[in-house]
CSV table of C-alpha atoms and ligand atoms in Angstrom, one decimal:
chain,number,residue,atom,x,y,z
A,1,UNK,CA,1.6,-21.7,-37.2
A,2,UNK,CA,3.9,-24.6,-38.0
A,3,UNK,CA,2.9,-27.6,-35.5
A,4,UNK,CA,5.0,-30.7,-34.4
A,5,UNK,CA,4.3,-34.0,-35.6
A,6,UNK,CA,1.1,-35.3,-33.5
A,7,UNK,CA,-0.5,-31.5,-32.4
A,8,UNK,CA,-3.3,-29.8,-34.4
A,9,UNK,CA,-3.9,-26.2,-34.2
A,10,UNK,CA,-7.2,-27.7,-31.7
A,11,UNK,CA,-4.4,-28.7,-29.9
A,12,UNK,CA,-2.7,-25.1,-29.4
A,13,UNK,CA,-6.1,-23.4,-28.6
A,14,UNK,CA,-7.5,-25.7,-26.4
A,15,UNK,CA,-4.1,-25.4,-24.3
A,16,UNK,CA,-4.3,-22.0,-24.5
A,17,UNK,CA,-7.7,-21.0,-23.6
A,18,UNK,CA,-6.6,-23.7,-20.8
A,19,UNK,CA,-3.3,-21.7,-19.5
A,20,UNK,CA,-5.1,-18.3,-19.7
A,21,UNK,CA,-8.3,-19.4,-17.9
A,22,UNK,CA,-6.0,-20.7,-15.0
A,23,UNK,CA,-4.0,-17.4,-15.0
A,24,UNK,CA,-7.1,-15.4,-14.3
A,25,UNK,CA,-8.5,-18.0,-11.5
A,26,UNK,CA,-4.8,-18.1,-10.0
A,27,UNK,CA,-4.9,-14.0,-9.9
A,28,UNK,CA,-8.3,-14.1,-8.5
A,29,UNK,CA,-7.6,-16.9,-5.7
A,30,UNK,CA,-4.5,-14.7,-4.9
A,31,UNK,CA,-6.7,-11.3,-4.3
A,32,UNK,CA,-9.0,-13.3,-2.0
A,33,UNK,CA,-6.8,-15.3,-0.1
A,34,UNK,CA,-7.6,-13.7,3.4
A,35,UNK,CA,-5.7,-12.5,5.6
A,36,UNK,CA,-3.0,-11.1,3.6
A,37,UNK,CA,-0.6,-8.6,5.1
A,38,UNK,CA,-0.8,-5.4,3.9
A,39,UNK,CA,-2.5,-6.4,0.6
A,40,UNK,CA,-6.0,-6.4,-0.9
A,41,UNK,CA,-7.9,-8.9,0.2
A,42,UNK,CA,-11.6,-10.5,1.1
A,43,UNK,CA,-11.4,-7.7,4.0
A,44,UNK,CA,-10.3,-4.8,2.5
A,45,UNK,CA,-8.0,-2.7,0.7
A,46,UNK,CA,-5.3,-3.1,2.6
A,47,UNK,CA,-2.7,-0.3,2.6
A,48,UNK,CA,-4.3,0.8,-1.0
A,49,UNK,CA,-6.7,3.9,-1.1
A,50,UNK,CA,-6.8,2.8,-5.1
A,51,UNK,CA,-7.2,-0.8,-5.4
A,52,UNK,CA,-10.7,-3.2,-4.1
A,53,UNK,CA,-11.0,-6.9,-4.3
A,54,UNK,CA,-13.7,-5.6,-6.7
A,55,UNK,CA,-11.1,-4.0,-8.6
A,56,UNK,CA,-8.5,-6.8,-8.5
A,57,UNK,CA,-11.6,-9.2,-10.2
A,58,UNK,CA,-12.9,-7.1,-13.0
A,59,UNK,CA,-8.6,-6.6,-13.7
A,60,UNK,CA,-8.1,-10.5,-13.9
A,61,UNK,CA,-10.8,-10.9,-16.3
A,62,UNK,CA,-9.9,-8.4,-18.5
A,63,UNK,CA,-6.5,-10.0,-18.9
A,64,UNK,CA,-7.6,-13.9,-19.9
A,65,UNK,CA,-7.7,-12.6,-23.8
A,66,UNK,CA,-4.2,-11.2,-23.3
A,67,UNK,CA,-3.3,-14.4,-21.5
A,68,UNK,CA,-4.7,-16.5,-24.3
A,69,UNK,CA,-3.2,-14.7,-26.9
A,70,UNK,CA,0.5,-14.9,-25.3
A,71,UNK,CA,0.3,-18.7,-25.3
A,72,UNK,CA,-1.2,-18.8,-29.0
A,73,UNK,CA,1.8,-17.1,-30.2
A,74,UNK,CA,4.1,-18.7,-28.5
A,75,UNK,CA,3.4,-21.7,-28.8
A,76,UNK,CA,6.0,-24.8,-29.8
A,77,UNK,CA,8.0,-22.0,-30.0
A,78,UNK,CA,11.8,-21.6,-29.0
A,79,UNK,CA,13.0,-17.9,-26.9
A,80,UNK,CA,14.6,-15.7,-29.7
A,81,UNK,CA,14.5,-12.2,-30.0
A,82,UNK,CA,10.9,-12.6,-32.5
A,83,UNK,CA,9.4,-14.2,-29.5
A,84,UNK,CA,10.7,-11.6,-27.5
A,85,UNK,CA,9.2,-8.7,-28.7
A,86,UNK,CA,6.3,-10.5,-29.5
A,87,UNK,CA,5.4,-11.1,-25.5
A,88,UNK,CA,6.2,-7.7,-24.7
A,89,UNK,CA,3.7,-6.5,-27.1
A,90,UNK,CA,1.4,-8.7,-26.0
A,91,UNK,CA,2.1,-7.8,-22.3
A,92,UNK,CA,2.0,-4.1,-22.7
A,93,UNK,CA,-1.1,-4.4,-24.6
A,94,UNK,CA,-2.1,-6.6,-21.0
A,95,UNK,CA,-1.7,-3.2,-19.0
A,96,UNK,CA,-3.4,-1.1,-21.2
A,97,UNK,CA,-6.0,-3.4,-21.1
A,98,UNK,CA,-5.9,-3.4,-17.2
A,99,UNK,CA,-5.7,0.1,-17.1
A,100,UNK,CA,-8.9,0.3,-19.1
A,101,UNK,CA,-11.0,-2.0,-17.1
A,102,UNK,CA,-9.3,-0.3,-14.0
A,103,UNK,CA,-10.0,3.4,-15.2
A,104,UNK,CA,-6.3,3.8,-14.7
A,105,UNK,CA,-5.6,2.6,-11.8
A,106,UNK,CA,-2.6,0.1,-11.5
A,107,UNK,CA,-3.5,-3.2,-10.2
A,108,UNK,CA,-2.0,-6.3,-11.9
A,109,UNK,CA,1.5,-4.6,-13.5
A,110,UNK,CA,3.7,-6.8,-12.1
A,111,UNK,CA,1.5,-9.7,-12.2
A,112,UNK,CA,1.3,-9.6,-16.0
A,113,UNK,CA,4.9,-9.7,-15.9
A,114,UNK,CA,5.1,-13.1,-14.3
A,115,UNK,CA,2.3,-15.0,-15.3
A,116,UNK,CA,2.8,-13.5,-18.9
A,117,UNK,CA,6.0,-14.9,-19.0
A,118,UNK,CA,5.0,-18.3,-17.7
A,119,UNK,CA,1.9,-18.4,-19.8
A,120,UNK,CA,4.3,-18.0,-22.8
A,121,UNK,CA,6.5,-20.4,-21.2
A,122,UNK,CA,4.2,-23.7,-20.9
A,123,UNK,CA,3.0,-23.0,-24.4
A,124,UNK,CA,6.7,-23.0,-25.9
A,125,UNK,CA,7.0,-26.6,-24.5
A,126,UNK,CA,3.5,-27.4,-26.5
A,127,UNK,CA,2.5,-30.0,-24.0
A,128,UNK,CA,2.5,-30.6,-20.0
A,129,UNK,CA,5.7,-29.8,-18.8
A,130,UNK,CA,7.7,-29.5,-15.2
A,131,UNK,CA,7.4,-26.2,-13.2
A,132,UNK,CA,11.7,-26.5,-14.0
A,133,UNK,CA,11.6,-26.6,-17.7
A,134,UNK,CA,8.5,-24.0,-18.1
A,135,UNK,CA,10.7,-21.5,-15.8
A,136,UNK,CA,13.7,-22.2,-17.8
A,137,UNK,CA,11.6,-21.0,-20.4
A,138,UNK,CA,10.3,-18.0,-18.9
A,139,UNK,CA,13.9,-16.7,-17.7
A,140,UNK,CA,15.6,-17.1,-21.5
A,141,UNK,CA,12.5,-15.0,-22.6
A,142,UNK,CA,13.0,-13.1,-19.6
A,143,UNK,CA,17.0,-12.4,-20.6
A,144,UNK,CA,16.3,-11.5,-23.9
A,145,UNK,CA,16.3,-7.8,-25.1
A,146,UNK,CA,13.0,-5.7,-26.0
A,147,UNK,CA,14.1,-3.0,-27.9
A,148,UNK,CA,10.5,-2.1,-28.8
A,149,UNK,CA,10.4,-1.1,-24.9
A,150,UNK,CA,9.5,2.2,-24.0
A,151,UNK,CA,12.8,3.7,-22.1
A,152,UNK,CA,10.0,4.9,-19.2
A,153,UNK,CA,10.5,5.5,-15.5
A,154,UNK,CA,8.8,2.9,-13.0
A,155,UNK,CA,8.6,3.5,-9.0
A,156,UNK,CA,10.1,-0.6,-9.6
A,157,UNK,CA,13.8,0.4,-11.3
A,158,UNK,CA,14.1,3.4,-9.2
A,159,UNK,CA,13.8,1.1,-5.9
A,160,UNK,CA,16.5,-1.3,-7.5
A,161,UNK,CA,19.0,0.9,-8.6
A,162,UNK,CA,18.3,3.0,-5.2
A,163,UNK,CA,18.8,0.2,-3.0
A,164,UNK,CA,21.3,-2.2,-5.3
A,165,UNK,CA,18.4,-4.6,-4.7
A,166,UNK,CA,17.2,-7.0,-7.7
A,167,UNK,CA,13.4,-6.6,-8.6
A,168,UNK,CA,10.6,-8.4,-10.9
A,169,UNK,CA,12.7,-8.0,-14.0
A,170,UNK,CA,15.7,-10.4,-12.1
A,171,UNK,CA,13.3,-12.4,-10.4
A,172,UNK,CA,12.1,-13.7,-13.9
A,173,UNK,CA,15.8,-13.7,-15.3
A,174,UNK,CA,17.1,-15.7,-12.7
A,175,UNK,CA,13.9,-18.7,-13.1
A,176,UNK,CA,11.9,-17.3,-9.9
A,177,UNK,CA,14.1,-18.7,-7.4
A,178,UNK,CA,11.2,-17.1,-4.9
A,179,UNK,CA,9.1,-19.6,-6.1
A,180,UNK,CA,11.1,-22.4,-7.0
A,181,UNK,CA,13.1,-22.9,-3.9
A,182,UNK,CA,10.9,-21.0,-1.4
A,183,UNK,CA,7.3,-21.2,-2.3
A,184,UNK,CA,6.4,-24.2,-4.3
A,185,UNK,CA,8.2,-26.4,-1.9
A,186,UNK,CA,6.1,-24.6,1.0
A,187,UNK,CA,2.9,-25.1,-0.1
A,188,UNK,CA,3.3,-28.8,-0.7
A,189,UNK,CA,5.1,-28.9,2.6
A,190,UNK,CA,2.2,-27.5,5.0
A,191,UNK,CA,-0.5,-29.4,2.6
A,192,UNK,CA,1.6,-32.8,3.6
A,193,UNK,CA,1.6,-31.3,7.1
A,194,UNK,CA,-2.3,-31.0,7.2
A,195,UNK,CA,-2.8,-27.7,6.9
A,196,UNK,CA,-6.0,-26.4,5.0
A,197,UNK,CA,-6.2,-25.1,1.4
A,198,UNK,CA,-5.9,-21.4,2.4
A,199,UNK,CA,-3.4,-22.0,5.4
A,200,UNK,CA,-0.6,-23.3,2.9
A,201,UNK,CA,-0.8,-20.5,0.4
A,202,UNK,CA,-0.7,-18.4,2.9
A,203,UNK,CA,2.4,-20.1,4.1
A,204,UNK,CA,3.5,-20.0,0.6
A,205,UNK,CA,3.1,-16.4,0.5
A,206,UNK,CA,4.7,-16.5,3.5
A,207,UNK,CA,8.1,-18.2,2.9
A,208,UNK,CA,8.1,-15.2,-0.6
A,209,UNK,CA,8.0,-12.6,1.9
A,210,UNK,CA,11.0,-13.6,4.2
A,211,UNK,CA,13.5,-13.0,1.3
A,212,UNK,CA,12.0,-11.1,-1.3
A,213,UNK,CA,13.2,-7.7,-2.4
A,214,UNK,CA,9.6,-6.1,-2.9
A,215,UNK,CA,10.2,-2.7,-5.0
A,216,UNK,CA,6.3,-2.5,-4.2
A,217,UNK,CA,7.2,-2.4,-0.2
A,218,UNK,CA,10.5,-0.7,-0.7
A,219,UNK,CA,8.8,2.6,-3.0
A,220,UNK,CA,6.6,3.0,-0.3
A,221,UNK,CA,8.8,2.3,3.1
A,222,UNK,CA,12.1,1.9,2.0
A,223,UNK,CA,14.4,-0.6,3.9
A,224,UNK,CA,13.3,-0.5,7.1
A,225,UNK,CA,9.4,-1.5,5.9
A,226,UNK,CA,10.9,-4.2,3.3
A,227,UNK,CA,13.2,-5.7,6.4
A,228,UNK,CA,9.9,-5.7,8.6
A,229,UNK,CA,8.3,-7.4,5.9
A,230,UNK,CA,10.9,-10.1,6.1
A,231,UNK,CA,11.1,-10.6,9.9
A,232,UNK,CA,7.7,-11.3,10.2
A,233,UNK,CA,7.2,-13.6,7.5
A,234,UNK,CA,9.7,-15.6,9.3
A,235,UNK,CA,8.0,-15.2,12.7
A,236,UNK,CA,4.8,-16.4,11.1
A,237,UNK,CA,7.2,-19.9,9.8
A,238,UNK,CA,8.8,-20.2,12.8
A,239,UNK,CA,5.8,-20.2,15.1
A,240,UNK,CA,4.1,-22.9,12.7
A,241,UNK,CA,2.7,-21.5,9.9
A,242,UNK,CA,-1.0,-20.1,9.3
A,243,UNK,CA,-2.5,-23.7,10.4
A,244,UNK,CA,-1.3,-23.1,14.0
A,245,UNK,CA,-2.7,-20.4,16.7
A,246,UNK,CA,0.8,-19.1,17.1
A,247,UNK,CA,1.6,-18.7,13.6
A,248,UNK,CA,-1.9,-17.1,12.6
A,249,UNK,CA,-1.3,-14.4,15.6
A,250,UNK,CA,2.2,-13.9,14.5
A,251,UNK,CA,0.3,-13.0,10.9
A,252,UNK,CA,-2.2,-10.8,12.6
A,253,UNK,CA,0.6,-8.8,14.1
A,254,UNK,CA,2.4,-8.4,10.7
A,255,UNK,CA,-0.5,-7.2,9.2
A,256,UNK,CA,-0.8,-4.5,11.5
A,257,UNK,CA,3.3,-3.7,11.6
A,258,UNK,CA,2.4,-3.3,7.3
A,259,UNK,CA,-0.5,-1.3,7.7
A,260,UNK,CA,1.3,1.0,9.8
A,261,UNK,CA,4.3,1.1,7.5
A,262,UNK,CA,1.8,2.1,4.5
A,263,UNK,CA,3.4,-1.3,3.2
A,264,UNK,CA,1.9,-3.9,1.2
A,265,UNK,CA,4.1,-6.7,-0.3
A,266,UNK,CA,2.3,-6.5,-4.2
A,267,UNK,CA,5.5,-8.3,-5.3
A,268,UNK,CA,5.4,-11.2,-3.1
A,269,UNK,CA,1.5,-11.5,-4.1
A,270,UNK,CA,2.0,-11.8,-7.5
A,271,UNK,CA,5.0,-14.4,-7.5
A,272,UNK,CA,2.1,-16.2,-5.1
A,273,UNK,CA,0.0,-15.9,-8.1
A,274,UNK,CA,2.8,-17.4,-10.3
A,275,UNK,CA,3.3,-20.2,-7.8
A,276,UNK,CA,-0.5,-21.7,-7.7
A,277,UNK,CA,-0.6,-21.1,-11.9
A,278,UNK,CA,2.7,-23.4,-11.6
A,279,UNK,CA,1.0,-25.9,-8.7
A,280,UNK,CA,-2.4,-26.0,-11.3
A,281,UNK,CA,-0.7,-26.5,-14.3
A,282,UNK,CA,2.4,-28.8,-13.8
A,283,UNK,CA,2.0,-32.5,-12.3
A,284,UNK,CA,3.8,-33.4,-8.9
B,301,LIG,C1,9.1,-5.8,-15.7
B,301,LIG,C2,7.9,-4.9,-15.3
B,301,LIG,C3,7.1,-5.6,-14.2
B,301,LIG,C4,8.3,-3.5,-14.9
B,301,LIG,O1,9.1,-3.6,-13.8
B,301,LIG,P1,9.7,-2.4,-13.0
B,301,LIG,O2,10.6,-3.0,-12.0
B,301,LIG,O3,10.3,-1.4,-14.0
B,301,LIG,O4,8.6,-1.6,-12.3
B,301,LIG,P2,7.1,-1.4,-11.9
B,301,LIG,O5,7.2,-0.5,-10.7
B,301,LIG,O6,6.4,-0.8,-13.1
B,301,LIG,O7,6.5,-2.8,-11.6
B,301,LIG,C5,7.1,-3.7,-10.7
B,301,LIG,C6,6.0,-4.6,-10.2
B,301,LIG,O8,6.6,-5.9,-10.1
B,301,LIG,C7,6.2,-6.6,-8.9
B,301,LIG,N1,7.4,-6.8,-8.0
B,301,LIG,C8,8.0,-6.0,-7.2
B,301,LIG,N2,9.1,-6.5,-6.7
B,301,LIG,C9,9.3,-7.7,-7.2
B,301,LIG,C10,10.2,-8.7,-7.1
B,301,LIG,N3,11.3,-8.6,-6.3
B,301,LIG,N4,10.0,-9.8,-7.8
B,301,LIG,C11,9.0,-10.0,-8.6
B,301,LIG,N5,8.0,-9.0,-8.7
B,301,LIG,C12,8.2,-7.9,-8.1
B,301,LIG,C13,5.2,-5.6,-8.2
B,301,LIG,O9,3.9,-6.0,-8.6
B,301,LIG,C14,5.6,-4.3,-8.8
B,301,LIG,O10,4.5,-3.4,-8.8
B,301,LIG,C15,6.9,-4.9,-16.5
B,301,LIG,O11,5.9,-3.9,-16.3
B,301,LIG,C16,7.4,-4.6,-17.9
B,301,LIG,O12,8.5,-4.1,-18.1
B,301,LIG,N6,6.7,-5.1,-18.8
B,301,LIG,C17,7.0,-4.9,-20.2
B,301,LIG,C18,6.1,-5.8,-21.0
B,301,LIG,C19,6.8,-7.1,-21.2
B,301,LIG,O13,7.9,-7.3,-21.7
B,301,LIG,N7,6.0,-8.2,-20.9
B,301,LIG,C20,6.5,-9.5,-21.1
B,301,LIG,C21,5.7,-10.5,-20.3
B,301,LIG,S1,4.0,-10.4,-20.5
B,302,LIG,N1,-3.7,-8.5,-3.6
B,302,LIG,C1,-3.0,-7.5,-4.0
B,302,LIG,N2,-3.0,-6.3,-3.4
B,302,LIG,C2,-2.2,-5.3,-3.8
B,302,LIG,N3,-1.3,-5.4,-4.8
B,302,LIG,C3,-1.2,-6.5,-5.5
B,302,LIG,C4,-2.1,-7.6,-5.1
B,302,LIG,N4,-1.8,-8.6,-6.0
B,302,LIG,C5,-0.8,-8.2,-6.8
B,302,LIG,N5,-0.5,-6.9,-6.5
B,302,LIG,C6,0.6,-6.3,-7.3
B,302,LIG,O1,1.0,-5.1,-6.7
B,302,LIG,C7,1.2,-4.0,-7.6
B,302,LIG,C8,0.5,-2.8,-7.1
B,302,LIG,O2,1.3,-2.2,-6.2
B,302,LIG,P1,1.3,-0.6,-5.9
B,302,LIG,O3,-0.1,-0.1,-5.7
B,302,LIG,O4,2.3,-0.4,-4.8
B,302,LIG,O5,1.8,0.0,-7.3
B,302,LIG,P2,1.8,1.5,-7.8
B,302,LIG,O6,0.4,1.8,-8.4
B,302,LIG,O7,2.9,1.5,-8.7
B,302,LIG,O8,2.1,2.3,-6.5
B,302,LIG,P3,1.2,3.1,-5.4
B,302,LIG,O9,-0.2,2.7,-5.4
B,302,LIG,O10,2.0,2.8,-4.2
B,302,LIG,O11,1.4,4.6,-5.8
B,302,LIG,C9,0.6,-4.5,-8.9
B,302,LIG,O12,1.5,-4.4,-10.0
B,302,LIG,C10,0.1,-5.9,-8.7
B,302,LIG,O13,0.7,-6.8,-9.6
């Protein structure tokens, strides 16, 4: 590993097993944050007959070591094709990982996508950088051509070449503009405004939800449920947020109108995860 002037290989491991412990806790606090419409949560399963909060735990921990090693190697490093390939091995290593500690069952795919990319994106600046730069970062990564990856199916590209809709893959290309411009600026927003720790990520999660294009929510109830999804993510904003009675009954009413779509927003949850790795590890 060549280093810049000033950083020891201490350096590059410390940060690392720093980046990938914060992943983990970020995808953990995301599974528990409670009540989340649709989604696994501290009450339940949600819409999922496959996935516990149980689950979601034991699949977070199995994924620091993948997180870990994605910032090792791509640390100080610049996006080219090398690095490339390099996180997508890493990453598809990530699911089968996951899908071992899950016995099969798929509950972080998309998450490894974004956080992986982000991991790998603070460690290419080498130090503490802005939530701008590191999703610069991620995106160029993001752009770049795998040709190591399998040419399979997912539920994900169906949904976006059924619906002309972009999905996780543009999300990452185009520097998470969900949680750039919607949810980062949220969550500092209703902290400022008072509201509690859990209230403004769920706000945050919120403000993903009214624009979103959720392959997760449109696989299982098309554009009607994905349209549903972003009405009442607005209601919730409009009537307040989570901090205020309104808001929080507006919420309880979404959560029902998923349920009863079979519609869960995984999409939105995990750019929530991406957004509190971003709040943790970037200065403000
Ligand atoms: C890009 C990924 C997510 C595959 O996406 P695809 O759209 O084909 O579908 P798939 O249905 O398998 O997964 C989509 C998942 O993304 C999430 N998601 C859904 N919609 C969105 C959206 N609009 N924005 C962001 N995330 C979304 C959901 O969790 C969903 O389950 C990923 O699995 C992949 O290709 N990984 C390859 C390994 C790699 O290169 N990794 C590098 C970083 S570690
Ligand atoms: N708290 C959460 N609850 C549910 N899904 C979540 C949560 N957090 C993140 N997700 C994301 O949602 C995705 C799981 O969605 P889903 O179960 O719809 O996928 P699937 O296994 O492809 O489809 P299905 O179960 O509908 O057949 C994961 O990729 C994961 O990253």
């Amino acid at each position: 590993m060549r280093l810049q002037p000033g950083f020891s290989a201490t350096d590059a491991e410390q940060y690392a097993e720093r980046l990938a412990r914060v992943a983990t806790d970020c995808l953990i606090a995301e599974a528990r944050l409670s009540p989340k419409p649709g989604l696994v949560d501290a009450r339940g399963n949600g819409a999922h007959q496959d996935l516990s909060l149980a689950l979601m735990e034991r699949s977070a921990h199995s994924l620091t070591p993948t997180f870990c090693q994605l910032a090792l190697h791509s640390w100080q490093r610049r996006a080219d094709i090398a690095l490339r390939q390099q996180v997508g091995k890493l990453g598809r290593e990530g699911e089968a990982s996951m899908m071992a500690a899950t016995n099969g069952v798929n509950t972080h795919r998309g998450a490894i996508w974004a956080l992986g990319l982000l991991v790998s994106a603070a460690a290419m600046q080498g130090d503490s950088a802005s939530a701008v730069l590191i999703t610069d970062s991620a995106a160029r990564l993001a752009q770049l051509p795998d040709e190591a990856a399998p040419k399979s199916f997912s539920k994900g590209l169906r949904a976006t070449q059924r619906y002309q809709l972009p999905g996780a893959r543009e999300e990452a290309q185009q520097r998470f503009p969900h949680v750039m411009q919607l949810a980062l600026p949220q969550l500092h927003r209703s902290r400022q405004q008072g509201a509690s720790e859990a209230a403004a990520q769920l706000d945050a999660l919120m403000a993903i939800m009214t624009s979103l294009s959720d392959t997760c929510v449109l696989s299982r109830a098309g554009l009607a449920g994905l349209q549903a999804m972003q009405q009442g993510a607005k209601a919730v904003l409009i009537a307040g947020g989570c901090a205020q009675p309104a808001g929080r009954a507006a919420l309880a009413r979404l959560d029902s109108q998923m349920l009863a779509l079979n519609a869960s927003p995984g999409g939105a949850a995990d750019l929530l995860a991406a957004t509190l790795f971003l709040d943790r590890i970037t200065e403000h």
